[in-house]
PDB file of C-alpha atoms and ligand atoms in Angstrom:
ATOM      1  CA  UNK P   1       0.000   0.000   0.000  1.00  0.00           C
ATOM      2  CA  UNK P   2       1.047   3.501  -0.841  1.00  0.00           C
ATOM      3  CA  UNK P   3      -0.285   6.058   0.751  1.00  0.00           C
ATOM      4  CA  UNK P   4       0.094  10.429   0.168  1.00  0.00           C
ATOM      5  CA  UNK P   5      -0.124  12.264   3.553  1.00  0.00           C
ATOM      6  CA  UNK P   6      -0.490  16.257   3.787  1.00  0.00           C
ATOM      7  CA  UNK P   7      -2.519  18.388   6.342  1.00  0.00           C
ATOM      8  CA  UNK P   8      -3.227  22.290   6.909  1.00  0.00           C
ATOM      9  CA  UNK P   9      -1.314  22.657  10.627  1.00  0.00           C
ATOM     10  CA  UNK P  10       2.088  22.798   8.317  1.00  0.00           C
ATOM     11  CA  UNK P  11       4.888  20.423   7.584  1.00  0.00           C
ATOM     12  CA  UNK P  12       6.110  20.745  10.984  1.00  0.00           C
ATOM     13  CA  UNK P  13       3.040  19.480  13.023  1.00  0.00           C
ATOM     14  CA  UNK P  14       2.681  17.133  16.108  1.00  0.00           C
ATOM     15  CA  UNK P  15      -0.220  15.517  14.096  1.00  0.00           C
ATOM     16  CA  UNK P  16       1.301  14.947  11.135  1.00  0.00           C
ATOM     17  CA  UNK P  17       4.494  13.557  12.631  1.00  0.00           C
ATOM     18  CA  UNK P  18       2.365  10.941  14.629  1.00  0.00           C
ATOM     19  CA  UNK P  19       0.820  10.637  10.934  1.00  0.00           C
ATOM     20  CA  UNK P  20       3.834   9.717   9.546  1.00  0.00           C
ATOM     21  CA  UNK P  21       5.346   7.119  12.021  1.00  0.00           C
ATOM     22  CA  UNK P  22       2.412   4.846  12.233  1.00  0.00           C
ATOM     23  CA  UNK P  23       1.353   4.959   8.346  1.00  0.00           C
ATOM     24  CA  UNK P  24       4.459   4.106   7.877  1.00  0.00           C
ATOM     25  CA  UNK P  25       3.976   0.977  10.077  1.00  0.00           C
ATOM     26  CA  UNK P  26       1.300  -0.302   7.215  1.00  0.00           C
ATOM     27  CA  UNK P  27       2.155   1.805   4.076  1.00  0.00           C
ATOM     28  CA  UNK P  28       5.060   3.369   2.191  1.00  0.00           C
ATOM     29  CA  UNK P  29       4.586   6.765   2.953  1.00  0.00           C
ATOM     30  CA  UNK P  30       5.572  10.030   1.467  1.00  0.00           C
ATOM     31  CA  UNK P  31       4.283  13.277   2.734  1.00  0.00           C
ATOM     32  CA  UNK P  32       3.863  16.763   1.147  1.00  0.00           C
ATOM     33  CA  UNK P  33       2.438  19.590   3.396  1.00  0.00           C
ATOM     34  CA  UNK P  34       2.297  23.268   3.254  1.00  0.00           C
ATOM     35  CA  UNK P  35       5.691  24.796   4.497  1.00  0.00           C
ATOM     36  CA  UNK P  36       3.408  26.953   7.265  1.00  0.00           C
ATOM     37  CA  UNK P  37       0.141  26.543   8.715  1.00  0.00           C
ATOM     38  CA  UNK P  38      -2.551  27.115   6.032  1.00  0.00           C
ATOM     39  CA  UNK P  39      -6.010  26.223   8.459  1.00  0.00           C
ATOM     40  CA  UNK P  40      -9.229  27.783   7.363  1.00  0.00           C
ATOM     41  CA  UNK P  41      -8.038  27.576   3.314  1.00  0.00           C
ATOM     42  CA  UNK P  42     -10.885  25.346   2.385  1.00  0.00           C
ATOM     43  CA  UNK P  43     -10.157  24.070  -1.180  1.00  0.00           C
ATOM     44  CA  UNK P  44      -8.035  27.272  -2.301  1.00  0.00           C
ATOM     45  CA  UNK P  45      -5.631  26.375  -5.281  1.00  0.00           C
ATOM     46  CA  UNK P  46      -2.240  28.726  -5.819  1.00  0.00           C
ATOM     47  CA  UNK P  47      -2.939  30.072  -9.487  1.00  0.00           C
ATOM     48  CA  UNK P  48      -1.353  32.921  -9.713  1.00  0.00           C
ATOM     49  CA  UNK P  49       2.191  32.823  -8.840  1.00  0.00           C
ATOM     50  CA  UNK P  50       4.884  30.069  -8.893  1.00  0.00           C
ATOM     51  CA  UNK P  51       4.598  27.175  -6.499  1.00  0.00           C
ATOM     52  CA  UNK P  52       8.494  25.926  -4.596  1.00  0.00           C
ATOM     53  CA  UNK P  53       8.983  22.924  -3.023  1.00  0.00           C
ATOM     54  CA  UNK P  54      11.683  21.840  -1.042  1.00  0.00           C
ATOM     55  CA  UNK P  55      12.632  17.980   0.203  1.00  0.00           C
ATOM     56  CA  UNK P  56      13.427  18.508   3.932  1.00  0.00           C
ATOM     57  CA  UNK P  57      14.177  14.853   5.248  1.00  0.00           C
ATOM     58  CA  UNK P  58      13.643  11.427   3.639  1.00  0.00           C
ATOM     59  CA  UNK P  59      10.074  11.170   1.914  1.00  0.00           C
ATOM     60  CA  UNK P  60       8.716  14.404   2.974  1.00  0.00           C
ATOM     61  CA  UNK P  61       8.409  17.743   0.682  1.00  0.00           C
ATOM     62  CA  UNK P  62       7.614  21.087   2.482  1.00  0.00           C
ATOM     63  CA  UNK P  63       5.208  23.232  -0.300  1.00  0.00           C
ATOM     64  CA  UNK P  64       5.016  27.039  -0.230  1.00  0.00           C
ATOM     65  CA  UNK P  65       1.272  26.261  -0.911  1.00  0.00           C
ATOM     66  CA  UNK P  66      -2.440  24.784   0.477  1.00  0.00           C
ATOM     67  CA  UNK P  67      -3.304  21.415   1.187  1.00  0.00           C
ATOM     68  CA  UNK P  68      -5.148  21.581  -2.176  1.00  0.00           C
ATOM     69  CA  UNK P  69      -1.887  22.617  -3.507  1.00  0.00           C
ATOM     70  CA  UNK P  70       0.055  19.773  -2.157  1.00  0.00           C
ATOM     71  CA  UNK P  71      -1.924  17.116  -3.179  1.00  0.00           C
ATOM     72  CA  UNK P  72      -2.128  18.505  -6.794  1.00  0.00           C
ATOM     73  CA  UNK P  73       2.289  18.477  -6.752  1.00  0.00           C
ATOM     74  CA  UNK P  74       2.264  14.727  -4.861  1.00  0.00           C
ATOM     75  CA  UNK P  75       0.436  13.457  -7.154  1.00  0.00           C
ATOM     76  CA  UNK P  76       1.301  14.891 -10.572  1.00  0.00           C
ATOM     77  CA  UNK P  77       5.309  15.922  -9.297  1.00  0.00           C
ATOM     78  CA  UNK P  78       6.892  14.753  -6.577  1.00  0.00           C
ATOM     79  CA  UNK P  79       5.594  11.064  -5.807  1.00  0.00           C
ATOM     80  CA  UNK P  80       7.241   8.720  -8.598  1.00  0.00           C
ATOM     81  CA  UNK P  81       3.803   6.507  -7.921  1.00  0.00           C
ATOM     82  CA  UNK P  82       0.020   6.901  -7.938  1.00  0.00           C
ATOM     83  CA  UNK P  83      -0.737   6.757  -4.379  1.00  0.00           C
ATOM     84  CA  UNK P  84      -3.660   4.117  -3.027  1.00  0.00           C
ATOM     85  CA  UNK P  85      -4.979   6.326  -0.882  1.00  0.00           C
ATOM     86  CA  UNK P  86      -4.799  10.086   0.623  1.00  0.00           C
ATOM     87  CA  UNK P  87      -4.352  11.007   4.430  1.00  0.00           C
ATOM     88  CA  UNK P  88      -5.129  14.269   5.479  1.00  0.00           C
ATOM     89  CA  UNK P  89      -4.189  15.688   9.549  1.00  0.00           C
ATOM     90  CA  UNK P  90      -3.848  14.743  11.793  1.00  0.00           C
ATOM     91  CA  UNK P  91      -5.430  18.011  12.621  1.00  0.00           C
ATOM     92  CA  UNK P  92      -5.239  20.173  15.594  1.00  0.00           C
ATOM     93  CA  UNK P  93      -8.517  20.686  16.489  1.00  0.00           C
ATOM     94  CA  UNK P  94     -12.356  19.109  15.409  1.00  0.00           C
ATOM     95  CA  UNK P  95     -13.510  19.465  12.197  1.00  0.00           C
ATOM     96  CA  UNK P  96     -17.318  18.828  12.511  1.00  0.00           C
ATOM     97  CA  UNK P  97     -20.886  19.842  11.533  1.00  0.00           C
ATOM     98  CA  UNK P  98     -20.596  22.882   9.318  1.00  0.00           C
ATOM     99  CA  UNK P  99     -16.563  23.351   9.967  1.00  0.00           C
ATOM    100  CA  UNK P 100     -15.885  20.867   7.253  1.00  0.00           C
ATOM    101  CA  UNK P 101     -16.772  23.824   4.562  1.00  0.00           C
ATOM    102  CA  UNK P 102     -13.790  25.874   6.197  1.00  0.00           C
ATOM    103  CA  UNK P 103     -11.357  22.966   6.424  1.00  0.00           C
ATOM    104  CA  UNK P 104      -7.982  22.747   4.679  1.00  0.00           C
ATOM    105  CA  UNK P 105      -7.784  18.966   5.792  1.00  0.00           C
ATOM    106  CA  UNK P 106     -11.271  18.336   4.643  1.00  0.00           C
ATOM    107  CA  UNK P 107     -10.368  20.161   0.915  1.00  0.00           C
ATOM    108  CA  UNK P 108      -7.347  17.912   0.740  1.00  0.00           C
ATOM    109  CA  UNK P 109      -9.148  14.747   0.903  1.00  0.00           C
ATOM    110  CA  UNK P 110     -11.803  16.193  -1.351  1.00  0.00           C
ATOM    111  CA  UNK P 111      -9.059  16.867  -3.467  1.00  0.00           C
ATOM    112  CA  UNK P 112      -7.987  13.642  -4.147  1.00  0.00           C
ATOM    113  CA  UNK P 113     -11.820  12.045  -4.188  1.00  0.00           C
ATOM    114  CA  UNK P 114     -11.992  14.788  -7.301  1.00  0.00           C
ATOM    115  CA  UNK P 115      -8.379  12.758  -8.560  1.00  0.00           C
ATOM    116  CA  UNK P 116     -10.144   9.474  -8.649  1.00  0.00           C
ATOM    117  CA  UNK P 117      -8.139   8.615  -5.396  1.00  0.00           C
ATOM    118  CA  UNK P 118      -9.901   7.071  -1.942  1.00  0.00           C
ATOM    119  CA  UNK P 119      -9.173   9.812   1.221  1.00  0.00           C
ATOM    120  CA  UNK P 120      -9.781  10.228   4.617  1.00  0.00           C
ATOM    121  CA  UNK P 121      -9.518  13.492   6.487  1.00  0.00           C
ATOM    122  CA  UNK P 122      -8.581  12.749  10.510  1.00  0.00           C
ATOM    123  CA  UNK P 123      -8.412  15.385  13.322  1.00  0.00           C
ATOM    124  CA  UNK P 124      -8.371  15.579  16.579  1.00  0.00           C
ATOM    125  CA  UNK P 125     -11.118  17.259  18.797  1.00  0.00           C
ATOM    126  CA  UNK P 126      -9.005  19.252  21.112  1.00  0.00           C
ATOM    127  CA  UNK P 127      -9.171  23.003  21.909  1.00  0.00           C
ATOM    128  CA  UNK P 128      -5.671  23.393  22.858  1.00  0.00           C
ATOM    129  CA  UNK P 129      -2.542  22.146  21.399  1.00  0.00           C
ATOM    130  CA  UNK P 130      -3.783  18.395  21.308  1.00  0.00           C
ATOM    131  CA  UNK P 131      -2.210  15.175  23.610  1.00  0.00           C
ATOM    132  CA  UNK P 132      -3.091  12.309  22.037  1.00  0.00           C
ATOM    133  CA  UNK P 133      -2.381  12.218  18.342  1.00  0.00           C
ATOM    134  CA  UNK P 134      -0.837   8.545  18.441  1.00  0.00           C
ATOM    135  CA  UNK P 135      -3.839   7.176  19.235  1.00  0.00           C
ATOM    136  CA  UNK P 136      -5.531   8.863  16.410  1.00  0.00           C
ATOM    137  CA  UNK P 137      -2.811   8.055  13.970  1.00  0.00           C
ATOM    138  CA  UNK P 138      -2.859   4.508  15.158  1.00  0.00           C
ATOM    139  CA  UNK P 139      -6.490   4.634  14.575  1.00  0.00           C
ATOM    140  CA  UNK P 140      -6.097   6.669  11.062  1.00  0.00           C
ATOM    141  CA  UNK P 141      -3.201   3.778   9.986  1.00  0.00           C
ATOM    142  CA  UNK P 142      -5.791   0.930  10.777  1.00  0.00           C
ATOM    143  CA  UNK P 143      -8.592   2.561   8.897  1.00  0.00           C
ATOM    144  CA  UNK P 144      -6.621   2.933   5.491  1.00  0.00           C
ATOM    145  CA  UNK P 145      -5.847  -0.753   5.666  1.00  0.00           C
ATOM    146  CA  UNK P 146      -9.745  -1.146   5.785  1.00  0.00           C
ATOM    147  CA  UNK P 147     -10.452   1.527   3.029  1.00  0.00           C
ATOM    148  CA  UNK P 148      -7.593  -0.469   0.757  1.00  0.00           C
ATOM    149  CA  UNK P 149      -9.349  -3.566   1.105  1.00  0.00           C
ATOM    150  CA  UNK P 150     -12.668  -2.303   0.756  1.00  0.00           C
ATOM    151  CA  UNK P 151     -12.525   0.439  -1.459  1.00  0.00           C
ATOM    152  CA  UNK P 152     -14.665   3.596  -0.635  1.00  0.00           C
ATOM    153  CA  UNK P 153     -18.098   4.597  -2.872  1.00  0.00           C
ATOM    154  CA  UNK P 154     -17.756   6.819  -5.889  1.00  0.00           C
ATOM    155  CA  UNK P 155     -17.186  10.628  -5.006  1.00  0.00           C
ATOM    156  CA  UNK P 156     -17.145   9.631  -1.434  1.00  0.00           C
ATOM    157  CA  UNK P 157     -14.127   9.886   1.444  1.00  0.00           C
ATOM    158  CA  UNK P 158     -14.329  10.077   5.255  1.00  0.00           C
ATOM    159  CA  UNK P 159     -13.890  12.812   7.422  1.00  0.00           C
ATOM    160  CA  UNK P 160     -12.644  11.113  10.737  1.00  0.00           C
ATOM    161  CA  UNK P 161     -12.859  13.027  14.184  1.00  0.00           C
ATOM    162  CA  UNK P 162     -11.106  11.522  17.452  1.00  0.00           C
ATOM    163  CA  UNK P 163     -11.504  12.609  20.420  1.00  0.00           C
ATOM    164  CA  UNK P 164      -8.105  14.177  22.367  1.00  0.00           C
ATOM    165  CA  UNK P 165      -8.346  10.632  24.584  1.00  0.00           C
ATOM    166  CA  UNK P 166      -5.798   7.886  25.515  1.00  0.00           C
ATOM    167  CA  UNK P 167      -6.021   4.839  23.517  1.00  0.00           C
ATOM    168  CA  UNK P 168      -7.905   2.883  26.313  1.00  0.00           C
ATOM    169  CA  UNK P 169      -9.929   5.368  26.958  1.00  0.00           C
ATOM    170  CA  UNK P 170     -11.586   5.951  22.911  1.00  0.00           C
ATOM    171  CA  UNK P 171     -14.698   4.803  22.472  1.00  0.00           C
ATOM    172  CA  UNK P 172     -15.530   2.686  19.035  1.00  0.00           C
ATOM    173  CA  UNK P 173     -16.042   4.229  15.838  1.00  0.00           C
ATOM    174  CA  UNK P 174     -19.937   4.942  14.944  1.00  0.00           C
ATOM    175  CA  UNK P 175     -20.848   5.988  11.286  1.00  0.00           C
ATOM    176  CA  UNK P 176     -22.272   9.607  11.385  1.00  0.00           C
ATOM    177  CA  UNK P 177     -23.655  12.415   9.622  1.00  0.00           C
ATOM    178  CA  UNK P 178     -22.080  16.114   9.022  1.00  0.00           C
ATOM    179  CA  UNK P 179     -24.028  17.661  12.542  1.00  0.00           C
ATOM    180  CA  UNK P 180     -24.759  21.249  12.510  1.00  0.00           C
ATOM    181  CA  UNK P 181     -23.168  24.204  14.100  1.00  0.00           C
ATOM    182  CA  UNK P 182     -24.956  27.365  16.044  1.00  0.00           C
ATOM    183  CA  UNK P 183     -22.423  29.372  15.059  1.00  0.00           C
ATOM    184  CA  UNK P 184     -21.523  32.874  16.864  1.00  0.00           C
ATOM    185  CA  UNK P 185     -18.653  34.216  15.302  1.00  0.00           C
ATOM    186  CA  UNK P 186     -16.836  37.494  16.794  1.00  0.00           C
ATOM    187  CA  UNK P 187     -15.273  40.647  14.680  1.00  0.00           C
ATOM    188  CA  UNK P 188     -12.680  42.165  17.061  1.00  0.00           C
ATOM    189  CA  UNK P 189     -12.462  45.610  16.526  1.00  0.00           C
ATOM    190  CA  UNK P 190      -9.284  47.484  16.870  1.00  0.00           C
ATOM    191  CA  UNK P 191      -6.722  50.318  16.179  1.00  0.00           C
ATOM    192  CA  UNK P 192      -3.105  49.199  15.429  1.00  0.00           C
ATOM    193  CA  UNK P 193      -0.094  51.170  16.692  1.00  0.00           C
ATOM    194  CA  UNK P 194      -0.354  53.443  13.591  1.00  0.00           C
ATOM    195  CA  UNK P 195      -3.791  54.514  13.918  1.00  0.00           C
ATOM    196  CA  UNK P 196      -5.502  52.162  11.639  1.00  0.00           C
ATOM    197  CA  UNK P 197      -8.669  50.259  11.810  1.00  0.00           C
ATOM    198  CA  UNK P 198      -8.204  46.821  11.827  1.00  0.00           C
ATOM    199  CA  UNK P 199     -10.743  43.623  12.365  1.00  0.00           C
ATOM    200  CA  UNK P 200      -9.632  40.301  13.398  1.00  0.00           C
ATOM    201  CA  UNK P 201     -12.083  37.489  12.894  1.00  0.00           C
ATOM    202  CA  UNK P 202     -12.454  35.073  16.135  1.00  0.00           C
ATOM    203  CA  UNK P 203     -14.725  32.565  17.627  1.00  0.00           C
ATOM    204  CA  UNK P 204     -16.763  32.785  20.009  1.00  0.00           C
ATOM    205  CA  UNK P 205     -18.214  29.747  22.182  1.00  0.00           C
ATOM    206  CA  UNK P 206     -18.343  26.640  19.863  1.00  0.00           C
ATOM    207  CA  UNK P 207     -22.005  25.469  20.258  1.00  0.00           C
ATOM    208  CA  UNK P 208     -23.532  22.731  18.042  1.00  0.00           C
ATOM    209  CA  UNK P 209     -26.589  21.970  17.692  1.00  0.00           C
ATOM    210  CA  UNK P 210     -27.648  18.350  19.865  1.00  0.00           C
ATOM    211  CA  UNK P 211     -27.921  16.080  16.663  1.00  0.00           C
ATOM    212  CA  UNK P 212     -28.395  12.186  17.291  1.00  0.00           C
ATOM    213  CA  UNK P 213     -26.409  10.279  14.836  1.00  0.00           C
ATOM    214  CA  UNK P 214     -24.165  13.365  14.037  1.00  0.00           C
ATOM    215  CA  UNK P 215     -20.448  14.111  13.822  1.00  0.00           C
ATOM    216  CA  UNK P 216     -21.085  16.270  16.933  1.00  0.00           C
ATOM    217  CA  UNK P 217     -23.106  13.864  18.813  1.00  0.00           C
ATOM    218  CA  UNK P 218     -20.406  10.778  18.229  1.00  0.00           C
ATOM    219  CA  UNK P 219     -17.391  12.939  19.651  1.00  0.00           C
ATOM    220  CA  UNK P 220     -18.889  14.599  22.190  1.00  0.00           C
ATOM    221  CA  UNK P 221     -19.488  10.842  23.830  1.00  0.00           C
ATOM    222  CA  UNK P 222     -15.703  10.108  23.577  1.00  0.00           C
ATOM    223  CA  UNK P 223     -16.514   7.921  20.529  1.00  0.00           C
ATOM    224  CA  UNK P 224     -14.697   8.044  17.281  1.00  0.00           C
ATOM    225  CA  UNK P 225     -16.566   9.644  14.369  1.00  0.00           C
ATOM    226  CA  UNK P 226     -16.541   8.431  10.748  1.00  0.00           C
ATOM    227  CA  UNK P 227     -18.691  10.885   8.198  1.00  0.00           C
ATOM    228  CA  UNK P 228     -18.931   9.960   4.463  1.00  0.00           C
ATOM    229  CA  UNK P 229     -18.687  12.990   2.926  1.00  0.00           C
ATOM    230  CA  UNK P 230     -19.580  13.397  -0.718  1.00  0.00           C
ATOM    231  CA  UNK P 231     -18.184  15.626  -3.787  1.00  0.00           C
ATOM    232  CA  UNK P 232     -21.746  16.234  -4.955  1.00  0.00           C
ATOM    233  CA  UNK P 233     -23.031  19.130  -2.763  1.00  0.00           C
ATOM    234  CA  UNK P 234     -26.669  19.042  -4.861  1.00  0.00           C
ATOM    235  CA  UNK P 235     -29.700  18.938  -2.346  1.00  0.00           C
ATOM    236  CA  UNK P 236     -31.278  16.279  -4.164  1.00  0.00           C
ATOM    237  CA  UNK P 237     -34.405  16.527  -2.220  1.00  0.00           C
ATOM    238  CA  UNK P 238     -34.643  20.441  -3.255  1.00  0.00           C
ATOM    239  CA  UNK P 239     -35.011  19.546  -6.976  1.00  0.00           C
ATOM    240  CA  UNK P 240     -38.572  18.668  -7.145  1.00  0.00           C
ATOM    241  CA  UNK P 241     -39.428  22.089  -5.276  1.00  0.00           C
ATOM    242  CA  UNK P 242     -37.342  24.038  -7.264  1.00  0.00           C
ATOM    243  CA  UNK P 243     -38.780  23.160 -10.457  1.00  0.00           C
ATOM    244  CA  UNK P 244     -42.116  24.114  -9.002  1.00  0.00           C
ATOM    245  CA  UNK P 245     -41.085  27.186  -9.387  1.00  0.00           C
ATOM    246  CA  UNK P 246     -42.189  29.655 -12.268  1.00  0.00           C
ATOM    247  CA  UNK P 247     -38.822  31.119 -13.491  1.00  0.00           C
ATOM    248  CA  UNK P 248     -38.836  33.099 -16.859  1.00  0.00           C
TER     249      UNK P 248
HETATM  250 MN1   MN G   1      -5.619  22.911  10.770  1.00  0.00          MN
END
C-alpha cells in the first residue's frame, strides 16, 4: 500500500508527525504539506504565482502552498507513484458539523476524491494544542488498511474526528452524519499602533446543535466519528421544489 499524507497545521506538526510514524507501520509513505500553517483555506488552489517545493528529510516535501496545492504536486510531481490512498491531519482541532466547509484537511481529501483517489480526512477534537495524536494516527493507519481492502463509494471519502483521549480510553467508531453548528462568530475591533482600523475574525463559544447520529453527537461521547462525505453538494431533495417554481 502507498499512501500520500499532507494536512493544513504545516509540515512541521505534532499531528502529522504521529501521521507519519504509524502509516508508515502499514504503508510506504511520502508526505507533502504546506511549508506553514494554512487552516481555514478550504479548497483554495495557488494560481497565480509560482509554487516551490523543497525535500526537507527522507520522503517528505515542504510546499510554499495549500493542502489543495500539495496534493495537486504529490500526485502529478513529486511522488514517482500513484498513491492508493490520501491522508489528510492529523489536525489540531475538530472538524465537525458545518466546519468541514472551512477545512484545509477536509479540501485535501476532497481533493484527491476529485483525482479518482480514496481519502480520509482525521483530526483531533481538542481546543488546545492536542495530547493524544498517536492514538488517532494509530487509529487513522488501521482505517486505510480497511479503506484499501474495501474500497470507498464513488465521489465519497471520510472525514474522521477523534476525540483528544488515551487509547484505552476511545470509544468505538460509529458511522455519522455532518451535525450542525450554532455558530456565533466574533469581529474584534481594533486600532493598530499606527492609527488604523483593523478587524480580526475570532470565535466565540463553539455550540452545536444536539444532533443524534451526528459528527457532533459521536465525539462529544468520547466515541470516534466516521462521516462519508460526498463531492456532490446538490440537495437532491430540493429539486422537485425548485422546479415548481415559475422562473422566466
Ligand atoms: Mn488545521
Amino acid at each position: 500500500m502507498k499512501i500520500l499524507l499532507t494536512n493544513d497545521d504545516g509540515v512541521h506538526a505534532a499531528g502529522l508527525a504521529a501521521l507519519i510514524r504509524r502509516v508508515s507501520e502499514v504503508a510506504q509513505v511520502v508526505t507533502v504539506a504546506p511549508d506553514r500553517e494554512q487552516s481555514a483555506v478550504s479548497h483554495a488552489l495557488t494560481l497565480h504565482h509560482p509554487l516551490r517545493a523543497a525535500r526537507i528529510a527522507d520522503n517528505v516535501f515542504s510546499v510554499e502552498g495549500t493542502p489543495t496545492d500539495c496534493v495537486n504536486l504529490g500526485i502529478h510531481s513529486l511522488l514517482s507513484f500513484r498513491p492508493d490512498l490520501v491522508i489528510s491531519g492529523i489536525n489540531r482541532g475538530a472538524n465537525l458539523c458545518d466546519d468541514v466547509t472551512y477545512s484545509g484537511t477536509v479540501a485535501a481529501a476532497m481533493e484527491a476524491t476529485l483525482m479518482g483517489i480514496p481519502a480520509i480526512a482525521v483530526s483531533l477534537a481538542t481546543r488546545n494544542a492536542g495530547e493524544h495524536y498517536d492514538a488517532a494516527a494509530l487509529f487513522a493507519a488501521r482505517l486505510a488498511v480497511t479503506v484499501f481492502e474495501k474500497g470507498l463509494p464513488p465521489d465519497t471519502f471520510l472525514n474522521v474526528n477523534v476525540p483528544d483521549l488515551p487509547q484505552d480510553k476511545l470509544l468505538p467508531p460509529i458511522i455519522t452524519c455532518q451535525g450542525k453548528r450554532s455558530y456565533e462568530g466574533t469581529i474584534v475591533d481594533n486600532v493598530d499602533p499606527r492609527g488604523r482600523s483593523y478587524y480580526w475574525i475570532g470565535t466565540a463559544d463553539q455550540s452545536f446543535k444536539e444532533v443524534p447520529g451526528s459528527d457532533y453527537d459521536a465525539v462529544a461521547h468520547g466515541h470516534i466519528s466516521i462521516t462519508p462525505l460526498h463531492i456532490d453538494l446538490t440537495n437532491h431533495a430540493s429539486i422537485a421544489l425548485l422546479k415548481g417554481w415559475e422562473l422566466r
